[in-house]
Coordinates of C-alpha atoms and ligand atoms in Angstrom, one line a residue:
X1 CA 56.2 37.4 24.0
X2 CA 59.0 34.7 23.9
X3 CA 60.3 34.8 20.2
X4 CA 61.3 31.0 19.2
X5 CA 64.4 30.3 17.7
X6 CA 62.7 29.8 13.9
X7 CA 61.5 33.5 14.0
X8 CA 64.5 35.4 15.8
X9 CA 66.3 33.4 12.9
X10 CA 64.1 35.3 10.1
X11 CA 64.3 38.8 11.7
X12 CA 68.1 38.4 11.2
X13 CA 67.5 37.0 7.7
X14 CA 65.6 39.4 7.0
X15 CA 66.8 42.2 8.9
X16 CA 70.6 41.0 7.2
X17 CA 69.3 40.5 3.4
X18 CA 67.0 44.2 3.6
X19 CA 70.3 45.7 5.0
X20 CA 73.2 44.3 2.5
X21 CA 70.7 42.9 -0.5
X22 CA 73.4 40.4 -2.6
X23 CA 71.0 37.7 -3.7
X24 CA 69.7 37.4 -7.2
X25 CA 66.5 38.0 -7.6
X26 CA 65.3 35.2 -9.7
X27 CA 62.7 34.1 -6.9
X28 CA 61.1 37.7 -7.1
X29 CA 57.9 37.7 -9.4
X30 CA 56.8 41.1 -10.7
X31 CA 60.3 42.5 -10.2
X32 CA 61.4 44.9 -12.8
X33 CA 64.7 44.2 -14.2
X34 CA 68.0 44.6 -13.0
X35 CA 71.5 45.4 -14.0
X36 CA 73.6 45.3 -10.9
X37 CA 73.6 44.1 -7.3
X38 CA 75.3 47.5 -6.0
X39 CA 73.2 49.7 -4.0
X40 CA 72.9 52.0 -5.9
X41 CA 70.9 50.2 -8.6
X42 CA 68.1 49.2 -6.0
X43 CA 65.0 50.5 -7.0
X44 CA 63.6 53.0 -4.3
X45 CA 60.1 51.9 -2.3
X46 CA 58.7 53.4 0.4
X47 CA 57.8 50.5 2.7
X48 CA 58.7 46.9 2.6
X49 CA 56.3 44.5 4.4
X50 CA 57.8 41.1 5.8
X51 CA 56.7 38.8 7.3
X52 CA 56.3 34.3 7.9
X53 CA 53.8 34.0 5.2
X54 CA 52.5 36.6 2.8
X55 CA 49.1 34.8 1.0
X56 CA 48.3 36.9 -1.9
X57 CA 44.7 35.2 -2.9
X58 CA 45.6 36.1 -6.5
X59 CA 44.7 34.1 -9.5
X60 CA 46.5 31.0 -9.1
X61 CA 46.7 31.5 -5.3
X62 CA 50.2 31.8 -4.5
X63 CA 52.0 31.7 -1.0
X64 CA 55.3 32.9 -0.5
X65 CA 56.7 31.6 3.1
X66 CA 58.7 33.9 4.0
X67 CA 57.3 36.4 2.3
X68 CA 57.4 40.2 1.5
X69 CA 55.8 43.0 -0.2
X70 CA 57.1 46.1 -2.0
X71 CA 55.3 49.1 -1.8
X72 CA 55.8 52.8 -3.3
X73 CA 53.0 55.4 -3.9
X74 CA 50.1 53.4 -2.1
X75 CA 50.3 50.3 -4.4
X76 CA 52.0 47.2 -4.5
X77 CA 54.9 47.4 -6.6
X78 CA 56.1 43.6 -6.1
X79 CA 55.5 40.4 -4.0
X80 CA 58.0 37.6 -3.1
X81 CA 60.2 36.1 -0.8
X82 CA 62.4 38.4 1.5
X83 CA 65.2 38.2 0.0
X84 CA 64.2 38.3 -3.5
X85 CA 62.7 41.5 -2.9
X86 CA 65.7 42.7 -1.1
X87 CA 68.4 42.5 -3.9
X88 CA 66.0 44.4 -5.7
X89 CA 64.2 47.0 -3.5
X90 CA 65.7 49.8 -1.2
X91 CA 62.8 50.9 1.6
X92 CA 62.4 54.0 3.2
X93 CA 60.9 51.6 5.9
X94 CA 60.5 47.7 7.0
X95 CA 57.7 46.6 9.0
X96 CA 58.7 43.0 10.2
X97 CA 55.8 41.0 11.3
X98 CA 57.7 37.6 11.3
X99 CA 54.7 35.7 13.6
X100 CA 52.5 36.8 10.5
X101 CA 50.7 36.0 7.7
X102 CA 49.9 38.7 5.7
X103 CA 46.8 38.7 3.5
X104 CA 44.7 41.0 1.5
X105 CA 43.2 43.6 3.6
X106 CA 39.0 42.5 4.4
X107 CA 36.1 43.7 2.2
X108 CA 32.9 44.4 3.8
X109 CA 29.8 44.0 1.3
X110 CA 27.4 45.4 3.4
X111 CA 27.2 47.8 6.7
X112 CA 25.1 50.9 7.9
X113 CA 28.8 52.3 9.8
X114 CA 26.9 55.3 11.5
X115 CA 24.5 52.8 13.4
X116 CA 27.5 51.8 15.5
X117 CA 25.9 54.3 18.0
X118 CA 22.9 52.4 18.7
X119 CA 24.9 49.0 19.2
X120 CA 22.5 47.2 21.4
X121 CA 19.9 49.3 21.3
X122 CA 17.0 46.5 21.1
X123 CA 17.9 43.1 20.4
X124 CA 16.1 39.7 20.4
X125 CA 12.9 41.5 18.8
X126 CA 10.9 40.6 16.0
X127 CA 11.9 43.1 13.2
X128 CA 8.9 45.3 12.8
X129 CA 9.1 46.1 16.6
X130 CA 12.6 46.6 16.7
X131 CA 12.2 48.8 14.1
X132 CA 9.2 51.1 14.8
X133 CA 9.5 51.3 19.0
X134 CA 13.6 52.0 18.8
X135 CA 15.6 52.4 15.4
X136 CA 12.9 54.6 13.9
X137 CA 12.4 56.7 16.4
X138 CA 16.0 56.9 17.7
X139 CA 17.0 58.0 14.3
X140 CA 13.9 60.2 13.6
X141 CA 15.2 62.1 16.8
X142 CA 19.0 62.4 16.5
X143 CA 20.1 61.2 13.0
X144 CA 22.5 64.4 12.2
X145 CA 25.9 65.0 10.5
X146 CA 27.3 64.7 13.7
X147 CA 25.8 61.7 14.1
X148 CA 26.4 60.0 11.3
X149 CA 30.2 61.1 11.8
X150 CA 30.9 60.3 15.2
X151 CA 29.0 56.8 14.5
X152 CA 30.9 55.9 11.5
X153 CA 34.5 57.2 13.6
X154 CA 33.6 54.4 16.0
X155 CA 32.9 52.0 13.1
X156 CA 36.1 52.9 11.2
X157 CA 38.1 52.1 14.6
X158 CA 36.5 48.9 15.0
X159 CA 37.4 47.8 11.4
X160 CA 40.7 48.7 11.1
X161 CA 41.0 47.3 14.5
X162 CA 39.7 43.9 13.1
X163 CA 41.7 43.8 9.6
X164 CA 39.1 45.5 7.4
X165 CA 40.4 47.7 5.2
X166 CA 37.1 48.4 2.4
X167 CA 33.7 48.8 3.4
X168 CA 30.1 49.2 1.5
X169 CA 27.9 51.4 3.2
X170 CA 24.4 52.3 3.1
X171 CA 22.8 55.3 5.0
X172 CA 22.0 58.9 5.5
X173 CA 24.4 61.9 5.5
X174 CA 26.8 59.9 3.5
X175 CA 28.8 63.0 2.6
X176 CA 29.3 63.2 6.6
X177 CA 30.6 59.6 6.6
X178 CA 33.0 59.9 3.6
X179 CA 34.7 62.8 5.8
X180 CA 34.9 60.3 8.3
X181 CA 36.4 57.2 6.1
X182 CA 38.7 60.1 4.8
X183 CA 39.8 60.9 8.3
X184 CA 40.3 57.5 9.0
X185 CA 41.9 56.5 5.9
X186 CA 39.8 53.5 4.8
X187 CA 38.8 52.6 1.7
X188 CA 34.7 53.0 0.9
X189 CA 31.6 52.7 -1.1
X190 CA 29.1 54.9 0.2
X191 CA 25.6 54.9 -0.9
X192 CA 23.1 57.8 0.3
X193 CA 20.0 55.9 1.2
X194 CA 16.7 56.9 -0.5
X195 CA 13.3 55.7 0.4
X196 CA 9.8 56.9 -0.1
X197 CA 9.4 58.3 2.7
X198 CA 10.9 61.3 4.6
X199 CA 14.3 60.4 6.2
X200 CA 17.0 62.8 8.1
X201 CA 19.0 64.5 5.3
X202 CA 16.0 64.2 2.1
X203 CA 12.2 65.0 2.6
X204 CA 11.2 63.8 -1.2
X205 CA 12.5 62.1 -4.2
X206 CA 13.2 65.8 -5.6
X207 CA 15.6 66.6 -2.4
X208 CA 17.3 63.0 -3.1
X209 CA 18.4 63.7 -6.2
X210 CA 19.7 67.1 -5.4
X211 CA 21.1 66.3 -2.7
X212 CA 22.9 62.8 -4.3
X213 CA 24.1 64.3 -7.0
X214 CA 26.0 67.1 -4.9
X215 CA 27.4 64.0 -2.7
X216 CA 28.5 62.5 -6.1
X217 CA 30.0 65.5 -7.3
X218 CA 31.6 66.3 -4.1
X219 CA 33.5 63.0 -3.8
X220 CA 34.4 62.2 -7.7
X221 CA 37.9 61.3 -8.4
X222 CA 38.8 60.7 -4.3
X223 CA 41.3 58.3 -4.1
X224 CA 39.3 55.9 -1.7
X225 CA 35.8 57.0 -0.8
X226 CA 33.6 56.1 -3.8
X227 CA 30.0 58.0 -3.6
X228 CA 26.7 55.7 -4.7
X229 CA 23.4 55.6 -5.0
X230 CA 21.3 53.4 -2.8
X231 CA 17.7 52.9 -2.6
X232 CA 16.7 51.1 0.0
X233 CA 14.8 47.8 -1.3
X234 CA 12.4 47.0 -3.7
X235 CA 9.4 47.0 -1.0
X236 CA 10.0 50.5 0.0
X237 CA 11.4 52.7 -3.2
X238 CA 8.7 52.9 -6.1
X239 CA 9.6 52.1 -9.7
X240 CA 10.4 56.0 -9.9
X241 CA 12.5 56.4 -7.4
X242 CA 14.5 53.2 -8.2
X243 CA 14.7 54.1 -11.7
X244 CA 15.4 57.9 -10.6
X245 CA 18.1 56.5 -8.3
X246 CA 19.6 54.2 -11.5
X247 CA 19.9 57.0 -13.9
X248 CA 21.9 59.2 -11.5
X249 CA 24.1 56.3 -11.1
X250 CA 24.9 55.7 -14.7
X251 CA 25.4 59.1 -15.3
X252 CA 27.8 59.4 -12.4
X253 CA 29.3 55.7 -13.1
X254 CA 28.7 55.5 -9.6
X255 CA 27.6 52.2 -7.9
X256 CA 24.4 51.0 -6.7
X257 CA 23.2 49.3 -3.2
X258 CA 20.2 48.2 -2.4
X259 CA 18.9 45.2 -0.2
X260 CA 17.2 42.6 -2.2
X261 CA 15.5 39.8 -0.9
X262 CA 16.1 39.6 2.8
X263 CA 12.6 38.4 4.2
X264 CA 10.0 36.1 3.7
X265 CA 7.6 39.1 4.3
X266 CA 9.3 41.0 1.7
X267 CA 9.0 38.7 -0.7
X268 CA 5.5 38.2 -0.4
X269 CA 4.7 42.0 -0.2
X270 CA 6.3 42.0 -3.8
X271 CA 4.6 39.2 -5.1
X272 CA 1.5 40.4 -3.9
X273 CA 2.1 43.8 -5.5
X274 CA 3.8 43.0 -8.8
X275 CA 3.5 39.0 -9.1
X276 CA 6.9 38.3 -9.2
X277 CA 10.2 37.9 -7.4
X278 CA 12.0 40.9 -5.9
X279 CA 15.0 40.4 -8.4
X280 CA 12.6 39.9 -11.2
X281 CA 10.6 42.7 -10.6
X282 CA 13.8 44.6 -10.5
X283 CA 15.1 42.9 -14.2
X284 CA 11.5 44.1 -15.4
X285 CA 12.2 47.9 -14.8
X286 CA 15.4 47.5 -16.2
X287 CA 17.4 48.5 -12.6
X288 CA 20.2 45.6 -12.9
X289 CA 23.2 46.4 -14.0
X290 CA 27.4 45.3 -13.1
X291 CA 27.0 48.3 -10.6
X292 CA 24.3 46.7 -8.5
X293 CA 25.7 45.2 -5.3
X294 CA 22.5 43.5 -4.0
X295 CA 22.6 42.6 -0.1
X296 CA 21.0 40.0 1.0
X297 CA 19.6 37.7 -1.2
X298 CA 18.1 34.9 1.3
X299 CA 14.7 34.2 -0.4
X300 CA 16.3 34.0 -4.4
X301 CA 15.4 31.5 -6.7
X302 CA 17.2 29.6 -8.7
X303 CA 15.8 31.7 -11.9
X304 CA 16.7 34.8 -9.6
X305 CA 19.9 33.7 -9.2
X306 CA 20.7 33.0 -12.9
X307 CA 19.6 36.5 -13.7
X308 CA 21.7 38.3 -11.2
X309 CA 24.5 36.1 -12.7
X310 CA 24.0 37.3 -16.3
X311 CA 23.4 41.2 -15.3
X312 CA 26.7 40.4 -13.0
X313 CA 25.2 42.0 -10.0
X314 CA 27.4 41.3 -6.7
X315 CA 25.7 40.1 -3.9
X316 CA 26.8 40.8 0.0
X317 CA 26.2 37.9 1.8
X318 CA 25.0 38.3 5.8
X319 CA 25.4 35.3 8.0
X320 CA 25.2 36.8 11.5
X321 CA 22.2 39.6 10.5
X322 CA 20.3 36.4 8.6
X323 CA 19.9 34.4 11.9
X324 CA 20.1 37.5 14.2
X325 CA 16.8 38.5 12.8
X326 CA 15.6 34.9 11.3
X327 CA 15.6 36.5 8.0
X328 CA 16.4 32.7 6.8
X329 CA 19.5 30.9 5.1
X330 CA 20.5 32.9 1.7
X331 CA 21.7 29.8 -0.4
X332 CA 25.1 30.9 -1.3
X333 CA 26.3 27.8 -2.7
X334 CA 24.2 27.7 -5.5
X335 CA 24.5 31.0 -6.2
X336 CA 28.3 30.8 -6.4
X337 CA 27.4 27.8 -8.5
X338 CA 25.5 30.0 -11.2
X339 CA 28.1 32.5 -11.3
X340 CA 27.3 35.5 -8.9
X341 CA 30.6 37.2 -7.3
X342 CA 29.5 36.6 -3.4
X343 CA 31.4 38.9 -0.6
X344 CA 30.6 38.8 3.2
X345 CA 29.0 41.7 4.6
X346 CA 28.1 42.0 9.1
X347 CA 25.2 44.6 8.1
X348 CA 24.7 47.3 11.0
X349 CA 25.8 46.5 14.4
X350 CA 22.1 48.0 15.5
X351 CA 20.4 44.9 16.5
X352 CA 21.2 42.7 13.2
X353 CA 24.7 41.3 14.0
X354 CA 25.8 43.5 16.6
X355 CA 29.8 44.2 15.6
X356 CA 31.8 44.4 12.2
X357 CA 33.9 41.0 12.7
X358 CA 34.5 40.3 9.2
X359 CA 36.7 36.7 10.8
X360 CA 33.1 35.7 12.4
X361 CA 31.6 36.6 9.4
X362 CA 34.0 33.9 7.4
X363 CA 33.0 31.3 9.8
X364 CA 29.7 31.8 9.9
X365 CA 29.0 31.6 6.2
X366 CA 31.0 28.5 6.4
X367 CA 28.7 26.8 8.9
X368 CA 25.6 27.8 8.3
X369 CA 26.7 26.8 4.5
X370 CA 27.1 23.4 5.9
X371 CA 24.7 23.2 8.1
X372 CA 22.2 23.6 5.5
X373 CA 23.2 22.1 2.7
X374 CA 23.9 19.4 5.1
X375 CA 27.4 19.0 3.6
X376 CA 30.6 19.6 5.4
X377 CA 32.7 20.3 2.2
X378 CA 30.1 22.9 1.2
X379 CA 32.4 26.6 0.8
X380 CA 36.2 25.1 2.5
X381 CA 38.2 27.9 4.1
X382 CA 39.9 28.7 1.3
X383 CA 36.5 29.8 -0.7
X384 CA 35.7 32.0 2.5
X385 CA 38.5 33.5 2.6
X386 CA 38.4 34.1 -0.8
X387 CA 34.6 36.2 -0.2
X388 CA 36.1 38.1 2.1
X389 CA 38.7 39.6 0.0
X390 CA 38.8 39.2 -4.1
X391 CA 35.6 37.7 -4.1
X392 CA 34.1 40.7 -2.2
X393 CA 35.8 43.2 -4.1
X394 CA 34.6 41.7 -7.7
X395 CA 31.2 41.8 -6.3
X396 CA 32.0 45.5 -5.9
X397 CA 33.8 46.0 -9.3
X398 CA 36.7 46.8 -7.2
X399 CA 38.7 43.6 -7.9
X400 CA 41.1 45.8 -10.6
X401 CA 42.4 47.9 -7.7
X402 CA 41.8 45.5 -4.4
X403 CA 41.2 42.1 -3.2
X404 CA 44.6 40.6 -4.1
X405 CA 48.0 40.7 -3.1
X406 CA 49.7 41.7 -7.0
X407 CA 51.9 44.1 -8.3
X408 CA 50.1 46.8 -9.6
X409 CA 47.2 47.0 -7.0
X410 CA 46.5 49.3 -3.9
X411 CA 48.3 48.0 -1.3
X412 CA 45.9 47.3 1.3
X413 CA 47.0 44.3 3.4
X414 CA 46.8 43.2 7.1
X415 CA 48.8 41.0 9.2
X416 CA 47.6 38.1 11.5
X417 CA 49.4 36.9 14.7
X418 CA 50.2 32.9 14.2
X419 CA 52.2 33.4 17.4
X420 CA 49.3 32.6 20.1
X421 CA 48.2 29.6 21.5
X422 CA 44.8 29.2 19.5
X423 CA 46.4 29.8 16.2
X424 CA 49.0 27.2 16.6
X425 CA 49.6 25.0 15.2
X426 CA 49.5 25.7 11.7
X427 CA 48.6 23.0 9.4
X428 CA 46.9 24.9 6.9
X429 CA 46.7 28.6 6.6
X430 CA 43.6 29.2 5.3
X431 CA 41.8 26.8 8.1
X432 CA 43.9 28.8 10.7
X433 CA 42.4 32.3 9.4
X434 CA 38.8 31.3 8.8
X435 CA 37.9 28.9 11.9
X436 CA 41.0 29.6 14.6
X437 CA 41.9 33.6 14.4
X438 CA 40.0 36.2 15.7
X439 CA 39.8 40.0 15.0
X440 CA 42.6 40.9 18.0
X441 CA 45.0 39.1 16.1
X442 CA 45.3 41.2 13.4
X443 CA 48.5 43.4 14.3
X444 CA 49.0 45.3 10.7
X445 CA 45.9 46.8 8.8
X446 CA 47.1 48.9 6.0
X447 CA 45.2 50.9 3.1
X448 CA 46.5 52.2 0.2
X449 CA 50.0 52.5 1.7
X450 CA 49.2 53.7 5.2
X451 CA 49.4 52.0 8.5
X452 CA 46.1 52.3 9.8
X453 CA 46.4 50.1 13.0
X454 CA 50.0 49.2 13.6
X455 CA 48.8 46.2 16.5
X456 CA 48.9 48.6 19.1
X457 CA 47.0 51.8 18.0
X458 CA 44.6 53.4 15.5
X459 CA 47.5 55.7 14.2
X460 CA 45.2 57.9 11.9
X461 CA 42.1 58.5 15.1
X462 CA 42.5 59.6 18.8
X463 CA 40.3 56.4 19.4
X464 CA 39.7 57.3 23.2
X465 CA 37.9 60.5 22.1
X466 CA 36.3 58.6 19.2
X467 CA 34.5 56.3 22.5
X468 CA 34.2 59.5 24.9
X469 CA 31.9 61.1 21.7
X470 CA 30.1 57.4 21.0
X471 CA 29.1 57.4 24.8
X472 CA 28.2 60.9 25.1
X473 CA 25.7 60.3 22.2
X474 CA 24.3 57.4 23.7
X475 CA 23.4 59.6 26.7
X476 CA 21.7 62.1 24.6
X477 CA 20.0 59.3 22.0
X478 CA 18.7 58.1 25.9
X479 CA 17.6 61.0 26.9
X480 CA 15.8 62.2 23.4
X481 CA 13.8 58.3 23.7
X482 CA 12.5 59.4 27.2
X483 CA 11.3 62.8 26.1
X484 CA 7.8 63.3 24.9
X485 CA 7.4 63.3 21.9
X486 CA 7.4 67.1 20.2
X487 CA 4.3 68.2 19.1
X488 CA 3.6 67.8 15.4
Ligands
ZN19 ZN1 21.4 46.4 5.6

């Protein structure tokens, strides 16, 4: 890659003022104080990130160009320019990305990680279908902790890969795919999925509970992986097992998913069955709460959306899954407008979307946003960006810890290549990231500390055996679909 004068001029500058820090440090915000400029007064860090631009999405949306960011014990301990950071900081290591921009790490509001294995499975059916000739049967037939851990391996790759450091997750064996976020190193909300019927890991309400509450045990206190509860929908958990699934929350402080409103169908079953909206059926049970992080939402109302805004339940917005499956447009506009925290979510790569690309995600909420409000300054860039990172985390109560680029919070970050042909020029940062980058420029994805993907490798997964196993099950998910069925 041929390094232009500008940025061979900042890895000396910044290689020179990390090296021999003299500056002041008046540019640095968040920097603790200092007495003297000798080396020995420099306040030990264990990595300091560089690199062209460093957008921190934080309250008043600041942009430091160049820009750095300090980092000891997993979190951010300071973010600035280069050399403000330098006369004050002493790294155990630099990671220069001086083509960069370096941005919160992604939030994902909504996946199924362990479906990665039936990627293209069925597509280009209508739901139902795809649903009760494939998925149900695939999964009736293989769904396993090995499964579910080999599926989610695969997923984790692809995310970290792609700049996503934080996903929300909703499936089976869910103690199975916390091993595998842990492996990986991500950061995670995992719900265990309950629905009235009998699914691979719980054959009745009884077993989910038991069950759940040993996953929440298991994984209290972990650093990263965050266990939750998560019934599937409204159309297909009874008011028991919802309100079953919400008292095991609160006494675990644990989160809630559960998909809310994503079909026409759905929301006629509910009306048909209770008279009311899916969200109001839901208020009248007393099921919403701040740790409900609704996915979906395409058939709310406006009356909907107020209450959702005044329980402050998040809501994980699906472009690509919404027209995949013609599930409809979820009007996101006016439900930012009456207060609900919005992230972006891909859903499962099984059919609905059929990858994690958190950057299409961005700019298809932007367009379809447009295209159907039939307004092209309906939700800029900037507002996309925003839902992909500290929008996404408040609508997962994580927004104390993630989200943002600020002293104090984990530092999970990622870096984007501005050094390519269709990210050049740059006029406006947040345009370039939302409409012009894709997922292979991200060369930096970073959780908590810890490269995860340094631009060239997963360093925390042997990614080519993470593919061999992926391929491996699709031969045996193949062969399990041709085989008679077993004899009930
Ligand atoms: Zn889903």
């Amino acid at each position: 890659m041929k390094v232009s004068r500008a940025v061979a001029s900042f890895v000396l500058a910044t290689a020179a003022c990390l090296a021999a820090p003299q500056a002041a440090a008046a540019d640095a915000p968040h920097a603790p104080s200092k007495k003297s400029s000798s080396s020995s007064s420099l306040f030990p860090v264990d990595t300091l990130v560089a690199a062209a631009h460093v957008l921190t999405m934080d309250g008043t949306d600041r942009v430091f160009s160049p820009g750095a960011v300090a980092i000891k014990g997993g979190r951010i301990v300071a973010v600035g320019t280069p050399s403000g950071l330098a006369a004050l900081y002493s790294p155990k290591q630099k990671i220069l990305r001086p083509n960069a921009v370096v941005l919160p790490g992604l939030v994902n509001t909504h996946t199924h990680a362990a479906m990665n294995l039936l990627r293209g499975i069925a597509d280009d059916l209508p739901l139902m279908d795809w649903l009760t000739k494939y998925i149900f049967p695939a999964e009736g037939k293989n769904v396993s902790p090995g499964f579910v851990k080999a599926g989610t391996l695969l997923a984790c790759a692809e995310m970290v890969r792609g700049g996503t450091t934080t996903f929300a997750d909703m499936y089976y064996f869910e103690s199975d795919v916390a091993s595998a976020v842990d492996q990986c190193g991500m950061r995670a909300v995992l719900g265990e999925t309950w629905l009235d019927f009998p699914v691979p890991d719980h054959k009745d309400l009884a077993e989910s509970i038991t069950m759940t509450r040993a996953f929440l045990e298991k994984w209290k206190g972990h650093p990263r992986v965050i266990a939750a509860v998560a019934p599937h929908a409204p159309f297909t958990n009874s008011k028991e097992s919802l309100l079953a699934a919400r008292d095991l929350a609160l006494e675990f402080k644990a989160p809630l998913l559960i998909h809310v409103s994503e079909t026409k169908d759905e929301q006629k079953q509910i009306t048909e069955k209770y008279g009311t909206t899916p969200a109001k059926w839901l208020e009248s049970i007393g099921f919403l709460g701040p740790n409900v992080l609704a996915a979906h939402g395409v058939w709310l109302d406006a009356d909907d959306m107020r209450l959702l805004a005044e329980r402050r339940v998040g809501l994980a917005h699906n472009p690509e899954s919404n027209m995949k499956l013609a599930s409809g447009i979820a009007p996101i506009v006016a439900a930012r407008k009456a207060g609900i925290a919005v992230g972006l979510g891909t859903d499962g790569v099984a059919g609905s979307n059929n990858d994690l690309d958190m950057w299409e995600a961005m700019d298809f909420a932007g367009k379809l946003a447009k295209v159907s409000t039939m307004d092209p300054t309906a939700l800029p860039a900037k507002d996309l960006l925003r839902m992909a990172t500290i929008e996404g985390a408040r609508a997962m109560k994580l927004d104390d810890r993630i989200g943002s680029l600020e002293a104090g919070k984990r530092a999970d970050l990622v870096a984007v290549d501005l050094g390519k042909a269709r990210t050049h020029p740059v006029w406006d940062l947040y345009s370039t990231l939302v409409y012009a980058a894709k997922e292979s420029d991200v060369t930096l994805t970073m959780v908590e500390g810890r490269v995860l993907w340094n631009g060239t490798r997963v360093t925390t997964l042997d990614e080519a055996k993470v593919i061999r196993d992926a391929e491996d099950w699709r031969k045996k998910i193949a062969a399990s679909l041709a085989a008679p069925a077993a004899p009930k």
